[in-house]
Amino acid sequence: MASVYRLLSFHASTNDLSINGNFRGLHRKPMESVMMNVSPLRLIRQKDTHWRSLGTVKTYFEVMATKDPCGLGQELKKSDRRHDLKDNDLDPLKELEVRFLKFKKQDYLENRDHYQNLAEGQSPKFMVIACADSRVCPSKILGFQPGEAFTVRNVANLVPPYQHGASETSAALEFAVNTLEVSNILVVGHSCCGGIRALMSMKQKSNSKSFIRDWVSLAKSARLSTEAAVGNLSFEKQCTHCEKESINGSLLNLLTYPWIEERVTEGVLSLHGGYYDFTDCSFEKWTLVYRESLEGGSKFAIKGCSTWS
């Protein structure tokens, strides 16, 4: 393991890079005497363009392999050699490189002024809370452009109540509302949600520890109301009902944050729910109304319901 530690400490100085990206020299800490007798220039594989900028690090794995009693370095050595034989087109990040360069050419460079303005700051109108599901990209389905929506994604698009304490979602809410002063918060749920299925499937009592179980349990009230309302229907239909019910639960949880309730009461912040069904590509939207005295004695109501299809 000592060899691994030296590898993590060993790094190239920014002053050691030549114009073409090769290392002219190496910066090393005194303890890394194992590299003292190795010529860095000899470690660079000039003919291998794929490893041109990483040649020193790659070959350093091979050098350390002979000095690693646990064989860890040897495994890395073998893995790198296999990778060396692969076609670069098989690199999972190669496609991302192509997409990025396309974005830069067709979007960024054609809208340079807009992106330069974004570099100075952001003032989005929307805060979006969406599911982490790879099939549900709010910017894609709703057409948000850079700078228009401050977005946080988590399993099952849940909003924990204020009393739950710190989380990435509550931190994002605090920044979006108090600093960016967004005027709309949109909670977006979707069909076939794995998080909601986990919620509806989990046993009432379980001693097993699960991060997913603990997280989706935040929506247990949505599960209970679903079982009470449509418990006689199929599991699939119960899940669909709960997917929408949990959105309303998250909207109510938003109001447990004092600074959100204050802005909603003042009329400068609106709370919206949205449901994306990707089986037929439709989108339902609604708005939560919150006032101290509404008809029937309730503080909450739903308005503006519509379906885009």
Coordinates of C-alpha atoms in Angstrom, one line a residue, residues 10-286:
F10 CA 3.4 11.9 -7.2
H11 CA 2.3 14.5 -9.7
A12 CA 3.5 16.7 -12.6
S13 CA 4.1 20.3 -12.0
T14 CA 2.4 22.8 -14.3
N15 CA 5.8 24.1 -15.1
D16 CA 6.9 20.7 -16.4
L17 CA 4.5 20.6 -19.4
S18 CA 5.9 21.3 -22.8
I19 CA 3.9 22.9 -25.6
N20 CA 2.9 19.6 -27.1
G21 CA 1.6 18.2 -23.8
N22 CA 4.6 16.0 -23.0
F23 CA 6.4 16.1 -19.6
R24 CA 9.8 17.9 -19.6
G25 CA 10.4 17.0 -16.0
L26 CA 8.6 15.7 -12.9
H27 CA 7.9 17.3 -9.6
R28 CA 8.2 14.9 -6.8
K29 CA 8.2 14.9 -3.0
P30 CA 11.4 13.8 -1.2
M31 CA 9.8 10.6 0.0
E32 CA 9.3 9.4 -3.5
S33 CA 12.9 8.3 -4.0
V34 CA 11.7 5.3 -5.9
M35 CA 11.4 7.5 -9.0
M36 CA 14.7 9.2 -8.6
N37 CA 16.5 6.9 -11.1
V38 CA 13.8 6.8 -13.7
S39 CA 14.1 9.2 -16.6
P40 CA 10.6 10.9 -17.1
L41 CA 11.4 11.4 -20.8
R42 CA 11.9 7.7 -21.3
L43 CA 8.6 7.0 -19.7
I44 CA 6.6 8.8 -22.4
R45 CA 5.3 6.7 -25.3
Q46 CA 5.7 9.1 -28.2
K47 CA 4.2 6.7 -30.7
D48 CA 1.0 6.1 -28.7
T49 CA -1.1 9.2 -29.3
H50 CA -3.9 7.9 -27.0
W51 CA -1.6 7.9 -24.0
R52 CA 0.5 10.9 -25.1
S53 CA -0.6 13.1 -22.2
L54 CA -1.0 10.2 -19.8
G55 CA 2.0 8.2 -20.8
T56 CA 4.0 9.1 -17.7
V57 CA 1.2 8.1 -15.3
K58 CA 0.5 4.9 -17.2
T59 CA 4.0 3.7 -17.3
Y60 CA 4.5 4.7 -13.7
F61 CA 1.8 2.1 -12.9
E62 CA 4.0 -0.4 -14.6
V63 CA 7.2 0.6 -12.8
M64 CA 5.4 0.4 -9.4
A65 CA 3.9 -3.0 -10.3
T66 CA 7.3 -4.6 -9.7
K67 CA 7.5 -3.0 -6.3
D68 CA 4.0 -3.7 -5.1
P69 CA 4.0 -6.8 -2.9
C70 CA 0.2 -7.0 -2.9
G71 CA 0.0 -7.2 -6.7
L72 CA -2.3 -4.2 -7.0
G73 CA -0.1 -2.4 -9.4
Q74 CA 0.3 -5.6 -11.5
E75 CA -3.5 -5.7 -11.9
L76 CA -3.5 -2.1 -13.1
K77 CA -0.7 -2.8 -15.5
K78 CA -2.6 -5.7 -17.1
S79 CA -5.8 -3.6 -17.3
D80 CA -3.9 -0.7 -19.0
R81 CA -2.4 -3.0 -21.5
R82 CA -5.8 -4.4 -22.4
H83 CA -7.1 -0.9 -22.7
D84 CA -4.2 0.0 -25.0
L85 CA -5.3 -2.7 -27.5
K86 CA -8.9 -1.4 -27.7
D87 CA -10.1 0.8 -30.4
N88 CA -10.5 4.4 -29.2
D89 CA -14.1 4.3 -30.5
L90 CA -15.0 2.0 -27.6
D91 CA -14.1 4.7 -25.0
P92 CA -17.4 5.5 -23.3
L93 CA -16.4 9.1 -23.0
K94 CA -15.5 9.5 -26.7
E95 CA -19.1 10.0 -27.7
L96 CA -19.4 12.7 -25.0
E97 CA -16.4 14.5 -26.5
V98 CA -18.1 14.5 -29.9
R99 CA -21.3 15.9 -28.3
F100 CA -19.4 18.5 -26.4
L101 CA -17.5 19.8 -29.4
K102 CA -20.8 19.9 -31.4
F103 CA -22.4 21.9 -28.6
K104 CA -19.5 24.3 -28.6
K105 CA -19.6 24.8 -32.3
Q106 CA -23.4 24.9 -32.8
D107 CA -24.5 26.5 -29.6
Y108 CA -21.8 28.1 -27.5
L109 CA -19.9 29.9 -30.2
E110 CA -23.1 31.1 -32.0
N111 CA -24.4 32.5 -28.7
R112 CA -21.1 33.6 -27.1
D113 CA -22.6 36.8 -25.7
H114 CA -25.3 34.9 -23.8
Y115 CA -22.8 32.5 -22.3
Q116 CA -20.5 35.3 -21.4
N117 CA -23.4 37.0 -19.5
L118 CA -24.1 33.7 -17.7
A119 CA -20.5 33.7 -16.6
E120 CA -21.2 36.8 -14.7
G121 CA -24.1 35.4 -12.8
Q122 CA -27.5 33.7 -13.0
S123 CA -31.1 34.8 -12.4
P124 CA -33.3 31.8 -13.2
K125 CA -37.1 32.1 -12.9
F126 CA -37.6 28.4 -12.1
M127 CA -36.3 26.1 -9.4
V128 CA -36.9 22.5 -10.6
I129 CA -36.9 19.4 -8.4
A130 CA -36.9 16.3 -10.6
C131 CA -36.2 12.7 -10.4
A132 CA -32.7 11.3 -11.0
D133 CA -34.1 8.8 -13.5
S134 CA -32.0 8.9 -16.7
R135 CA -35.2 8.9 -18.7
V136 CA -36.5 12.2 -17.3
C137 CA -34.4 15.2 -18.2
P138 CA -36.4 18.4 -17.3
S139 CA -34.3 20.6 -19.6
K140 CA -34.9 18.2 -22.5
I141 CA -38.7 17.7 -22.0
L142 CA -39.5 21.3 -21.0
G143 CA -36.9 23.1 -23.2
F144 CA -35.0 24.9 -20.4
Q145 CA -32.0 26.7 -21.7
P146 CA -28.8 27.4 -19.7
G147 CA -29.6 30.1 -17.1
E148 CA -33.4 29.4 -17.0
A149 CA -33.8 26.8 -14.3
F150 CA -31.9 26.0 -11.2
T151 CA -32.3 22.2 -10.9
V152 CA -31.8 19.5 -8.3
R153 CA -32.5 15.9 -9.0
N154 CA -32.9 13.1 -6.5
V155 CA -34.6 9.6 -6.2
A156 CA -38.3 10.0 -6.7
N157 CA -38.2 13.9 -6.8
L158 CA -38.9 14.2 -3.1
V159 CA -38.8 17.3 -1.0
P160 CA -38.0 16.5 2.7
P161 CA -39.8 18.6 5.3
Y162 CA -37.8 21.5 6.9
Q163 CA -37.5 19.4 10.1
H164 CA -35.7 16.7 8.3
G165 CA -32.5 18.8 8.4
A166 CA -29.8 19.3 5.9
S167 CA -29.8 17.5 2.5
E168 CA -28.7 18.4 -1.0
T169 CA -32.3 19.3 -1.8
S170 CA -32.9 21.6 1.2
A171 CA -29.5 23.3 0.5
A172 CA -30.5 23.8 -3.1
L173 CA -33.9 25.2 -2.0
E174 CA -32.2 27.7 0.4
F175 CA -29.9 28.9 -2.3
A176 CA -32.6 29.1 -5.0
V177 CA -35.1 31.0 -2.9
N178 CA -33.0 33.2 -0.7
T179 CA -30.1 34.0 -3.0
L180 CA -31.4 33.6 -6.5
E181 CA -34.9 34.6 -5.6
V182 CA -36.7 32.3 -8.0
S183 CA -40.3 33.1 -8.6
N184 CA -41.4 29.5 -9.3
I185 CA -40.7 26.1 -7.8
L186 CA -41.7 23.1 -10.0
V187 CA -41.7 19.6 -8.7
V188 CA -41.6 17.1 -11.6
G189 CA -42.6 13.5 -11.1
H190 CA -42.9 10.8 -13.8
S191 CA -44.4 7.5 -14.8
C192 CA -42.7 4.2 -14.0
C193 CA -40.7 5.7 -11.1
G194 CA -38.4 3.2 -9.5
G195 CA -38.3 5.2 -6.3
I196 CA -42.1 5.1 -5.9
R197 CA -42.2 1.4 -6.8
A198 CA -39.6 0.8 -4.0
L199 CA -41.9 2.8 -1.6
M200 CA -45.0 0.8 -2.6
S201 CA -43.1 -2.5 -2.4
M202 CA -41.3 -2.3 0.8
K203 CA -42.4 -4.2 3.8
Q204 CA -44.0 -2.5 6.8
K205 CA -41.3 -3.8 9.1
S206 CA -37.7 -4.5 8.0
N207 CA -34.5 -4.6 9.9
S208 CA -32.3 -4.3 6.8
K209 CA -30.4 -1.0 6.3
S210 CA -31.1 0.7 3.0
F211 CA -30.4 4.3 2.0
I212 CA -33.1 4.0 -0.6
R213 CA -35.6 2.7 1.9
D214 CA -34.8 5.6 4.3
W215 CA -35.1 8.2 1.6
V216 CA -38.3 7.1 -0.1
S217 CA -39.9 6.7 3.4
L218 CA -40.2 10.5 3.3
A219 CA -43.2 9.9 1.1
K220 CA -44.9 7.3 3.3
S221 CA -47.9 9.5 3.7
A222 CA -48.4 9.4 -0.1
R223 CA -48.3 5.6 0.2
L224 CA -50.9 5.5 2.9
S225 CA -53.3 7.8 1.1
T226 CA -52.8 5.8 -2.1
E227 CA -53.6 2.5 -0.3
A228 CA -56.7 4.2 1.2
A229 CA -57.9 5.6 -2.1
V230 CA -57.0 2.9 -4.7
G231 CA -55.9 0.0 -2.6
N232 CA -58.3 -2.3 -4.6
L233 CA -56.6 -1.5 -7.9
S234 CA -53.6 -3.2 -9.5
F235 CA -50.1 -2.6 -8.2
E236 CA -49.3 -0.6 -11.4
K237 CA -52.2 1.7 -11.0
Q238 CA -51.4 2.2 -7.3
C239 CA -47.9 3.2 -8.3
T240 CA -49.2 5.7 -10.8
H241 CA -51.5 7.2 -8.2
C242 CA -48.7 7.4 -5.6
E243 CA -46.4 9.0 -8.2
K244 CA -48.8 12.0 -8.4
E245 CA -49.7 11.9 -4.7
S246 CA -46.1 12.2 -3.7
I247 CA -45.7 15.3 -5.8
N248 CA -48.5 17.0 -3.8
G249 CA -46.8 15.8 -0.6
S250 CA -43.6 17.5 -1.7
L251 CA -45.4 20.7 -2.5
L252 CA -46.8 20.7 1.1
N253 CA -43.4 20.0 2.5
L254 CA -42.1 23.0 0.7
L255 CA -44.4 25.2 2.8
T256 CA -42.7 23.8 6.0
Y257 CA -39.7 26.0 5.1
P258 CA -40.3 29.4 6.7
W259 CA -38.7 31.5 4.0
I260 CA -40.7 29.6 1.3
E261 CA -44.0 30.0 3.2
E262 CA -43.3 33.7 3.6
R263 CA -42.7 34.3 -0.1
V264 CA -45.7 32.2 -1.1
T265 CA -47.9 34.2 1.3
E266 CA -46.5 37.5 -0.1
G267 CA -47.4 36.3 -3.6
V268 CA -43.8 36.5 -5.0
L269 CA -43.3 32.7 -5.1
S270 CA -45.5 30.1 -6.8
L271 CA -45.4 26.3 -6.2
H272 CA -46.2 24.0 -9.1
G273 CA -46.5 20.3 -9.7
G274 CA -45.8 18.4 -12.9
Y275 CA -46.1 14.8 -14.0
Y276 CA -44.4 13.5 -17.1
D277 CA -45.7 10.3 -18.6
F278 CA -43.1 9.0 -21.0
T279 CA -45.3 6.1 -22.2
D280 CA -47.5 8.4 -24.2
C281 CA -45.4 11.7 -23.9
S282 CA -47.9 13.8 -22.0
F283 CA -47.4 16.3 -19.2
E284 CA -49.8 17.3 -16.5
K285 CA -49.3 20.5 -14.5
W286 CA -51.0 22.2 -11.6

